[in-house]
XYZ file of C-alpha atoms in Angstrom:
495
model
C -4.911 16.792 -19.244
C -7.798 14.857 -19.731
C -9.389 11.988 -17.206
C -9.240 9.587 -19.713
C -6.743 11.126 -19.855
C -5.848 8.461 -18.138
C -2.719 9.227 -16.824
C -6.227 7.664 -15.809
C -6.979 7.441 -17.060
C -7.471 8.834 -17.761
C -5.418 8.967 -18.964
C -5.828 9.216 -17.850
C -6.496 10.063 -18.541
C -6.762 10.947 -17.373
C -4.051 7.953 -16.331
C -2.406 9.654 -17.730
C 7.858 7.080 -22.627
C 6.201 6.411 -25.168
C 5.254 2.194 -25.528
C 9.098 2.141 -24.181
C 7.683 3.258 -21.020
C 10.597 1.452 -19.181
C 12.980 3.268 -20.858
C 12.165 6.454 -19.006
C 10.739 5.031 -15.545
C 11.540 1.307 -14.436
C 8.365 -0.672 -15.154
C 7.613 -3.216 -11.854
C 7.336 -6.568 -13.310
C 9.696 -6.148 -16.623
C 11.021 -10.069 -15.513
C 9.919 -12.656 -16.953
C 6.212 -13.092 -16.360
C 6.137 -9.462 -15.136
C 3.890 -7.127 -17.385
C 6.822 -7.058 -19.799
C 7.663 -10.499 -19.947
C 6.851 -12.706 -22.524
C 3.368 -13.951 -21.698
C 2.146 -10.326 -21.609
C 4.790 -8.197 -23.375
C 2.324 -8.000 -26.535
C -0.952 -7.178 -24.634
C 0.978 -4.624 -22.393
C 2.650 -2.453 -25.556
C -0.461 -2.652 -27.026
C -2.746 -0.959 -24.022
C 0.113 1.035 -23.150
C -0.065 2.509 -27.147
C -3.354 3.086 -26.812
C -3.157 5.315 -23.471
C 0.326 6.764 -25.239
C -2.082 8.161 -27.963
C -4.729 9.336 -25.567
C -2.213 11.118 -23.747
C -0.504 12.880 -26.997
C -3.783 14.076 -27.984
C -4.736 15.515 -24.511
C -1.668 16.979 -24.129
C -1.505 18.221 -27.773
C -5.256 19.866 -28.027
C -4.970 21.311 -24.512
C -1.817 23.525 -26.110
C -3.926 24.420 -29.010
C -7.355 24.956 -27.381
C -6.969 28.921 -26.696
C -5.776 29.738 -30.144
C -9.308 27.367 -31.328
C -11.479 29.282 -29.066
C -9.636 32.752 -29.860
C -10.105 32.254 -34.037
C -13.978 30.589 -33.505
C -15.253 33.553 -31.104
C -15.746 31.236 -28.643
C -14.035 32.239 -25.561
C -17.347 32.631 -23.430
C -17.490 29.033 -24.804
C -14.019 27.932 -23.601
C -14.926 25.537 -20.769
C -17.898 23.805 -22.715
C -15.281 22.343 -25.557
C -13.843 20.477 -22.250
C -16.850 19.651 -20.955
C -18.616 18.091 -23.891
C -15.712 15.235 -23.966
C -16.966 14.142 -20.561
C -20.815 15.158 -20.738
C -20.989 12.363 -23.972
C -18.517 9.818 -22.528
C -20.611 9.368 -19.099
C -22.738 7.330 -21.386
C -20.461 5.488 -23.099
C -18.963 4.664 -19.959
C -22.150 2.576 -19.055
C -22.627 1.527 -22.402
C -18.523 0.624 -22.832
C -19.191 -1.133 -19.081
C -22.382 -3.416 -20.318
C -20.757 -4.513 -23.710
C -17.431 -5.284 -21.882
C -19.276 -7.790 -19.698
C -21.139 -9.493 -22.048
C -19.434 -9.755 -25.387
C -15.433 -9.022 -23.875
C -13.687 -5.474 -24.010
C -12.391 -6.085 -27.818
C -15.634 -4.318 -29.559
C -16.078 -1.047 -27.342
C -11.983 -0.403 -27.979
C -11.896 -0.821 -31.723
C -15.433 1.017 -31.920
C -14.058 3.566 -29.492
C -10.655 4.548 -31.143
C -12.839 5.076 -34.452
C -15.032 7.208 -32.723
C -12.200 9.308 -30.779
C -10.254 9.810 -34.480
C -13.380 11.138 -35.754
C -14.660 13.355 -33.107
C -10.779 14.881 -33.732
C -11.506 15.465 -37.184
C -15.162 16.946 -36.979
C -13.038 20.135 -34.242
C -10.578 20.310 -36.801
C -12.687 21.496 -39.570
C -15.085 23.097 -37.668
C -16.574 26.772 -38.594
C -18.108 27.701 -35.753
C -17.166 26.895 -31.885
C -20.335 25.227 -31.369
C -19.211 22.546 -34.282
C -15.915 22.174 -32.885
C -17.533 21.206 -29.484
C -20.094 19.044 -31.314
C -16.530 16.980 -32.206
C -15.227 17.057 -28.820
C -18.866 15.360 -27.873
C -17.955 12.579 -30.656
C -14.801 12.622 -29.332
C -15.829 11.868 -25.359
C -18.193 9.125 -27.034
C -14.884 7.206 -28.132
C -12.887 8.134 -24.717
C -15.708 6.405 -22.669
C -16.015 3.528 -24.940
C -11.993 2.866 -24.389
C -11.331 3.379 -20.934
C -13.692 1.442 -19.590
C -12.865 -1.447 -22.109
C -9.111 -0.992 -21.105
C -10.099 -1.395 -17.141
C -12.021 -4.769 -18.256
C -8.673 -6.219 -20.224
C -6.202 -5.267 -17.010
C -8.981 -7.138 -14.892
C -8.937 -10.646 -17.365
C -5.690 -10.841 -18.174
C -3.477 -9.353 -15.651
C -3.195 -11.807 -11.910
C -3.700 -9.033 -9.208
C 0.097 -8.506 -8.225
C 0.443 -7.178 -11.391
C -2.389 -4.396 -11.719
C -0.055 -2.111 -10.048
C 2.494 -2.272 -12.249
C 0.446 -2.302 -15.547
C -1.420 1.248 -13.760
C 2.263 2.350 -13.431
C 2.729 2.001 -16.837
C -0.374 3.783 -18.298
C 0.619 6.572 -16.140
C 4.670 6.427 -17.810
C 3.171 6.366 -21.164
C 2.547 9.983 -20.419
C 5.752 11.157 -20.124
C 6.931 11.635 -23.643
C 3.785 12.862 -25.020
C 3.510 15.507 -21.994
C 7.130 17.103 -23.357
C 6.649 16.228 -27.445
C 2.699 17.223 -27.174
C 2.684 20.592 -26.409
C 5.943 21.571 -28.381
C 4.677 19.602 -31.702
C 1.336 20.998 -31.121
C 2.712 24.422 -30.313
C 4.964 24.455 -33.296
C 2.106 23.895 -35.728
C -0.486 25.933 -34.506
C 1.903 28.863 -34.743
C 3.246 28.169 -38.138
C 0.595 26.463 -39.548
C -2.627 26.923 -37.508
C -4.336 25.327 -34.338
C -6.735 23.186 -37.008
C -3.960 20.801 -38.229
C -3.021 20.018 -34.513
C -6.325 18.314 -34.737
C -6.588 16.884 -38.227
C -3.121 15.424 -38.054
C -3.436 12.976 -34.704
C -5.922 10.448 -36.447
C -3.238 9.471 -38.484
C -1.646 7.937 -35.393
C -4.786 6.060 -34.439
C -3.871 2.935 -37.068
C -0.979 1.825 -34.860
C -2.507 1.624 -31.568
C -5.275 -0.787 -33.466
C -2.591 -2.922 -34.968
C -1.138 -3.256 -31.861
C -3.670 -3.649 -29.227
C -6.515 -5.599 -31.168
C -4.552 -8.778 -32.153
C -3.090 -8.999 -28.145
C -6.488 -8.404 -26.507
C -8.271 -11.031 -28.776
C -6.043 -13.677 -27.630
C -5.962 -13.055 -23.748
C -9.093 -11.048 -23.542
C -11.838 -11.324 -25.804
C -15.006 -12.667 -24.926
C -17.427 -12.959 -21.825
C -15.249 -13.950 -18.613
C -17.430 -16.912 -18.341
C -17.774 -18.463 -21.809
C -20.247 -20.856 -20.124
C -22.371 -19.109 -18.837
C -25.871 -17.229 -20.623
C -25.178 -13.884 -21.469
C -26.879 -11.772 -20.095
C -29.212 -9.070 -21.638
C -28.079 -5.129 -21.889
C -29.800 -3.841 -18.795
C -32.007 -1.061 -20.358
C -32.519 0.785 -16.955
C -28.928 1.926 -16.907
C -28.104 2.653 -20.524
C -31.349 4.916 -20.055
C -30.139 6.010 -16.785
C -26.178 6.893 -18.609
C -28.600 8.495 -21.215
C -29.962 10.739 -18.032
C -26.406 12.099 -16.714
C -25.598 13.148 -20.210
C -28.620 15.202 -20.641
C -28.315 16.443 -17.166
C -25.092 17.412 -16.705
C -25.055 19.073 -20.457
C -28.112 20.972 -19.543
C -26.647 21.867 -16.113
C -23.731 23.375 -18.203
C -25.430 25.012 -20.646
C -27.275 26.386 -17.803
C -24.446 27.610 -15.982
C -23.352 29.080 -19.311
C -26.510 31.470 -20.299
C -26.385 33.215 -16.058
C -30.102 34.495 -17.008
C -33.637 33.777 -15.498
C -34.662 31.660 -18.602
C -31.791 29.727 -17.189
C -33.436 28.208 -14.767
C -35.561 26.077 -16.451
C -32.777 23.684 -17.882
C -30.884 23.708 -14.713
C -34.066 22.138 -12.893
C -34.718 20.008 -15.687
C -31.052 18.498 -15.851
C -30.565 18.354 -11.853
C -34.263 16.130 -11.879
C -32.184 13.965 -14.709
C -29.226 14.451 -12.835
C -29.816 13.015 -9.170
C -31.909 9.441 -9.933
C -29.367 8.443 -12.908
C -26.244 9.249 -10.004
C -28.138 7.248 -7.832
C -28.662 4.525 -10.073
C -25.370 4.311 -11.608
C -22.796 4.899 -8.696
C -22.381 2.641 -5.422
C -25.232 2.915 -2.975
C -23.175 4.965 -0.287
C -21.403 7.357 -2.356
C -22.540 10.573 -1.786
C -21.558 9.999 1.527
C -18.275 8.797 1.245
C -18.924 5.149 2.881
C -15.824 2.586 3.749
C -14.458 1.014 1.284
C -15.376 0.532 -2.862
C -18.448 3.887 -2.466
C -15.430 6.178 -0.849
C -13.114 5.098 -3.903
C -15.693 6.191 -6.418
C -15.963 8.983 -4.653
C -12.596 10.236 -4.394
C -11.965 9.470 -8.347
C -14.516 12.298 -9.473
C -13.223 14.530 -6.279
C -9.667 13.955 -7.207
C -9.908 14.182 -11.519
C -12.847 16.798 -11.249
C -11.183 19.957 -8.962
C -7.784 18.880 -11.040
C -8.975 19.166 -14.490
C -11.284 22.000 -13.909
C -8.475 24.104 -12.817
C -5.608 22.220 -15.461
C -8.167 23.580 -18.422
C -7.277 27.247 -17.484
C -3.515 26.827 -16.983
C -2.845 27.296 -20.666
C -5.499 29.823 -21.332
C -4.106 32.267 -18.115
C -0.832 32.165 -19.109
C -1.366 33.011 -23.093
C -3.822 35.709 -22.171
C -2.404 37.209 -18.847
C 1.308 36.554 -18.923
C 1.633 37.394 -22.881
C 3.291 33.188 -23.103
C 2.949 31.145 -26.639
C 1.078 28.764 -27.124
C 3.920 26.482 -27.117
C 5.170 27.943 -23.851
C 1.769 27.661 -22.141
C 1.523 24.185 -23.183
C 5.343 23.060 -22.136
C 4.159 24.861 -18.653
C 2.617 21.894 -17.895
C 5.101 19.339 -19.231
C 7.027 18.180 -16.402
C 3.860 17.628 -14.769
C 3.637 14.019 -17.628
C 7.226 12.757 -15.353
C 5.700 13.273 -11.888
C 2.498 11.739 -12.287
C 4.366 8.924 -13.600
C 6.822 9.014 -10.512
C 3.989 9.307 -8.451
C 2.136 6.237 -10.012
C 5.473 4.068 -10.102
C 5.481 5.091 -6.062
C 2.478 3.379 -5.192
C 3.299 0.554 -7.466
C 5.865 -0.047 -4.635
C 4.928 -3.784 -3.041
C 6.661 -2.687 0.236
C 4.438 0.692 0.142
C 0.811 -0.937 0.026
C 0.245 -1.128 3.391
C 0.866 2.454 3.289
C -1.469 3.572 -0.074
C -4.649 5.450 2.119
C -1.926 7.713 3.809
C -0.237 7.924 0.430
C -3.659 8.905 -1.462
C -4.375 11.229 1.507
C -0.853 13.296 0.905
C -1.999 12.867 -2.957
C -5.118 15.011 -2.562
C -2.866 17.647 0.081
C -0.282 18.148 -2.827
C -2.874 18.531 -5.366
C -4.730 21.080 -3.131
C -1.788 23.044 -2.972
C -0.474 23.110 -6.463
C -4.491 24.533 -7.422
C -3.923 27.614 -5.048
C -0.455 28.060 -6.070
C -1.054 28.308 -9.742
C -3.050 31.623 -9.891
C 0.166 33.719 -8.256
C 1.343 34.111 -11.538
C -1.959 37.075 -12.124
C 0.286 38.884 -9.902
C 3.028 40.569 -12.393
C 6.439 40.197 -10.189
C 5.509 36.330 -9.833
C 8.084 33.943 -11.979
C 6.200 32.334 -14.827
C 7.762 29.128 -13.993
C 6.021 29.041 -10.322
C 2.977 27.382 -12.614
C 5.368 24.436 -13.833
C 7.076 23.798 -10.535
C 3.187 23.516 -8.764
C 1.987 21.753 -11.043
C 5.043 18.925 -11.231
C 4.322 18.694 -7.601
C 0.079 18.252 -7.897
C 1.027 15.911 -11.239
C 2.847 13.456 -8.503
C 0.020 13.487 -5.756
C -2.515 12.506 -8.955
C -0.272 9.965 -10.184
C -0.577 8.215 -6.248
C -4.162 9.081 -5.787
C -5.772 8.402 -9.652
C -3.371 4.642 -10.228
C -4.561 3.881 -6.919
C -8.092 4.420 -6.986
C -8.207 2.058 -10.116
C -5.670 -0.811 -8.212
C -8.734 -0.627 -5.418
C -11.639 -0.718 -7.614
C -10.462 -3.914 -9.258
C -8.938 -5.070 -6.060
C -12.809 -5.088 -4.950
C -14.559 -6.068 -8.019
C -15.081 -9.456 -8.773
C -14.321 -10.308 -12.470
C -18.267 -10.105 -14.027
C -18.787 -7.406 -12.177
C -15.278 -5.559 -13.365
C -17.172 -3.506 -16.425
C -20.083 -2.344 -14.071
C -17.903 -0.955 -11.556
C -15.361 0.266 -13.676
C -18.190 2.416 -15.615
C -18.795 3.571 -12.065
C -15.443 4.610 -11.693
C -15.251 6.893 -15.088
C -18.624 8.140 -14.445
C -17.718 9.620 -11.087
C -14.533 10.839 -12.887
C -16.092 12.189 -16.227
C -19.287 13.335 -14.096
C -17.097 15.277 -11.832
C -15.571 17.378 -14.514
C -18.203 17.994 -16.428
C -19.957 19.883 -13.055
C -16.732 21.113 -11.777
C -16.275 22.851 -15.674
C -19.465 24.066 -15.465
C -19.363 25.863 -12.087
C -15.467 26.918 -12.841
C -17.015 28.401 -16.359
C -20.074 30.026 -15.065
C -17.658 31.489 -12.545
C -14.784 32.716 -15.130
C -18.033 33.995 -17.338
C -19.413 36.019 -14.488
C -16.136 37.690 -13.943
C -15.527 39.154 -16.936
C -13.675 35.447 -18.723
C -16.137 35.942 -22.222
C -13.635 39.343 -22.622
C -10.641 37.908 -22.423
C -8.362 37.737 -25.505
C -6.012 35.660 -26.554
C -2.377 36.261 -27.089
C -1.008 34.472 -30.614
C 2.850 34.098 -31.490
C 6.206 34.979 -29.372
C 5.093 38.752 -29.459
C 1.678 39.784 -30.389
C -1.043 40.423 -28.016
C -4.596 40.987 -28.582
C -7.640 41.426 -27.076
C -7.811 42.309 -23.314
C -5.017 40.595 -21.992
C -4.296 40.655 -17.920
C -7.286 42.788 -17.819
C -9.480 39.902 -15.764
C -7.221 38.181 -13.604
C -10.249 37.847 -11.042
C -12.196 35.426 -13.471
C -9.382 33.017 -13.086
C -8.887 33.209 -9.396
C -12.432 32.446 -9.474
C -11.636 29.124 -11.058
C -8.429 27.944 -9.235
C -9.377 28.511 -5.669
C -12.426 26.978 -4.602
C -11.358 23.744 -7.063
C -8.321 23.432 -4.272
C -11.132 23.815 -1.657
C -12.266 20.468 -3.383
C -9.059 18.922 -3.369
C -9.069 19.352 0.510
C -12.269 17.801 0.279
C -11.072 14.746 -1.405
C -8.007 14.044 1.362
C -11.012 13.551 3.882
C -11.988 11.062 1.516
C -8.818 9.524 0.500
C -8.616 8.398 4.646
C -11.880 6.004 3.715
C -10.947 3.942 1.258
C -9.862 0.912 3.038
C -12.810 -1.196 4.316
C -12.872 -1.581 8.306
């Protein structure tokens, strides 16, 4: 699953059913005046269908990514169609952040969904695997532009007691989609081909925009202070977003090409690299300071070691265990219910005094569900170890990744909302864009650019189970960073 992918969100997604998100996980707040009452029922389905969509298209491309990459000859290639989502959405983060603030979060969605539907249809009738991962860079443009506009709304129009709740929510709305996703996109890649996976999920973009536009106008449109001047764009960070694009892409190209010439672009992009971070993220957070810089922090630690090592699930178990696409996919499903659980858990009011030692066991579970999911190289281990691990990781993200965003807006006052929520997703996307990179180079390296894929209930091509090192080489230093991030999860809270 993706960041914005915002179960995060990023959805997810991350954040991560359906808009009846009650109906499968009690909502906090569904009384009157809760986040399902009647003052914000309308706003609430509406955000909640946008995430909903997010989610089935995360959940739906992850199943049909190996079967893309297999057909385009771009295995060696595998990690950079994740990566280029998050290398183009750091800057629309920024840019998504600035906008928000000054004009209202209504532009950067509607201009963002557009975007996302047409990044989906540029992969879908790609020809080559470096056109499909030019769509998943169009595509990251529209994820940045949306998340960040969706933190903005939560922070105008929802009162603070009900952030929780509305977090809870995004993370439910990934429940159905984490089931229907991979089967639906399973079942068509296998009887009629990975490409209308991707060409068929801009149809669902219209409702989402009928829904959520009309809702957000009328509670959140608009600078938060109508009043007041606004401001100009501040040209030093759009150019500075501009600079962790270019750096981390060249750091991952880099990390791609493992040759001398190599070098060159991976100095290049870590001099782009370092001032932009600096610039763009809370002074403090490379070193994990109290308070707001420590829950940056732990949003990129968390998202990044998760979705580096989620991005291989499907691809190790098509290729080494001989699974379907549709199987590989529905591996992961029940992880969509526990990240909910685990998000309606620290949407608990008697539970907040509790949330650091809650995020802290977050980070321990997700830790352990990274080095329990490459067992299954070894031949006598049950298939289904993968989906019971991963249920468990999906509910420590779903308390660390709702929880993270609760505390950034919890510390954010409202004009400055956009800025640090572009923070936020720029730790998040920035993290998995280096975290893919180094897991990539690593799978490369190892003998990953040889691995076939495995298509249908009972065909197998290619070298299949013949590099199970190139995915241990991925899974178990990104739980090494989850162990990382429960160090960090303990400095949250400001002394």
């Amino acid at each position: 699953m993706s960041a914005l992918e915002p179960r995060d969100a990023d959805a997810d997604t991350g954040i991560n059913t359906g808009i009846n998100a009650d109906a499968a996980l009690p909502v906090p707040g569904a009384a009157s005046g809760g986040v399902l009452g009647r003052t914000y029922r309308a706003l609430s389905i509406g955000i909640v269908s946008v995430v909903f969509l997010i989610a089935f298209e995360a959940t739906a491309v992850g199943t049909a990514m190996p079967v893309a990459a297999r057909e385009l000859h771009g295995i060696p290639l595998y990690a950079f169609a994740f990566s280029a989502y998050f290398t183009t959405s750091l800057f629309a983060m920024v840019l998504s952040g600035q906008w928000a603030d000054r004009r209202g979060p209504l532009g950067p969605l509607a201009t963002g969904i557009s975007a996302f539907g047409a990044g989906l249809l540029l992969s879908g009738t790609a020809g080559s695997m470096w056109m499909f991962i030019a769509g998943r860079a169009v595509q990251g443009l529209g994820g940045g532009l949306v998340i960040v506009a969706l933190y903005v709304v939560i922070s105008r129009a929802y009162p603070e007691h009900l952030r929780p709740s509305i977090m809870a929510a995004f993370a439910a709305s990934w429940v159905i989609p984490s089931v229907v996703g991979p089967l639906a996109a399973g079942s068509v890649t296998e009887h009629l081909g990975w490409r209308w996976v991707f060409i068929g999920i801009p149809v669902l973009v219209v409702f989402p925009l009928a829904l959520a536009l009309p809702a957000i106008r009328r509670r959140a449109s608009g600078p938060a202070d109508p009043a007041a001047p606004v401001e100009p764009y501040d040209r030093r960070r759009i150019l500075l977003a501009l600079g962790i694009s270019l750096g981390a892409g060249l750091l991952q190209y880099a990390g791609q090409e493992r040759n001398w010439l190599a070098l060159l672009p991976a100095v290049v992009g870590f001099g782009l690299l370092v001032p932009a971070v600096r610039g763009l993220l809370p002074p403090g957070t490379g070193r994990a300071a109290r308070g707001l810089p420590s829950v940056v922090l732990l949003r990129g630690v968390a998202a990044g070691s998760f979705i580096a090592a989620e991005s291989f699930v499907p691809l190790m178990l098509v290729t080494q265990r001989g699974l379907s696409p549709t199987l590989a996919g529905l591996s992961l499903a029940a992880g969509g219910g526990t990240w909910a659980l685990g998000s309606y858990v620290q949407s608990r009011p008697r539970l907040e005094p509790y949330r650091e030692r809650l995020m802290v066991g977050g980070m321990v579970l997700v830790a352990a569900a990274i080095a329990a999911a490459p067992s299954v190289l070894i031949d006598s281990v049950p298939v289904w170890t993968v989906a019971v691990a991963w249920a468990f990781g999906c509910f420590g993200m779903g308390m660390v990744i709702a929880s993270t965003s609760v505390l950034l807006l919890k510390l954010s006052a409202p004009e400055e909302a956009g800025a640090n929520s572009a923070a936020l997703q720029i730790s998040d996307g920035l993290s998995n864009v280096l975290l893919l990179a180094a897991g990539g180079a690593a799978f490369a390296a190892l003998g990953g650019g040889a691995v076939g894929a495995v298509h249908g209930a009972a065909e197998a091509a290619g070298a299949s189970g013949s590099h199970p090192g190139a995915f241990a080489v991925v899974f178990l230093p990104m739980a090494g960073v989850a162990l990382v991030g429960a160090w960090v999860a303990a400095r949250v809270r400001e002394r």
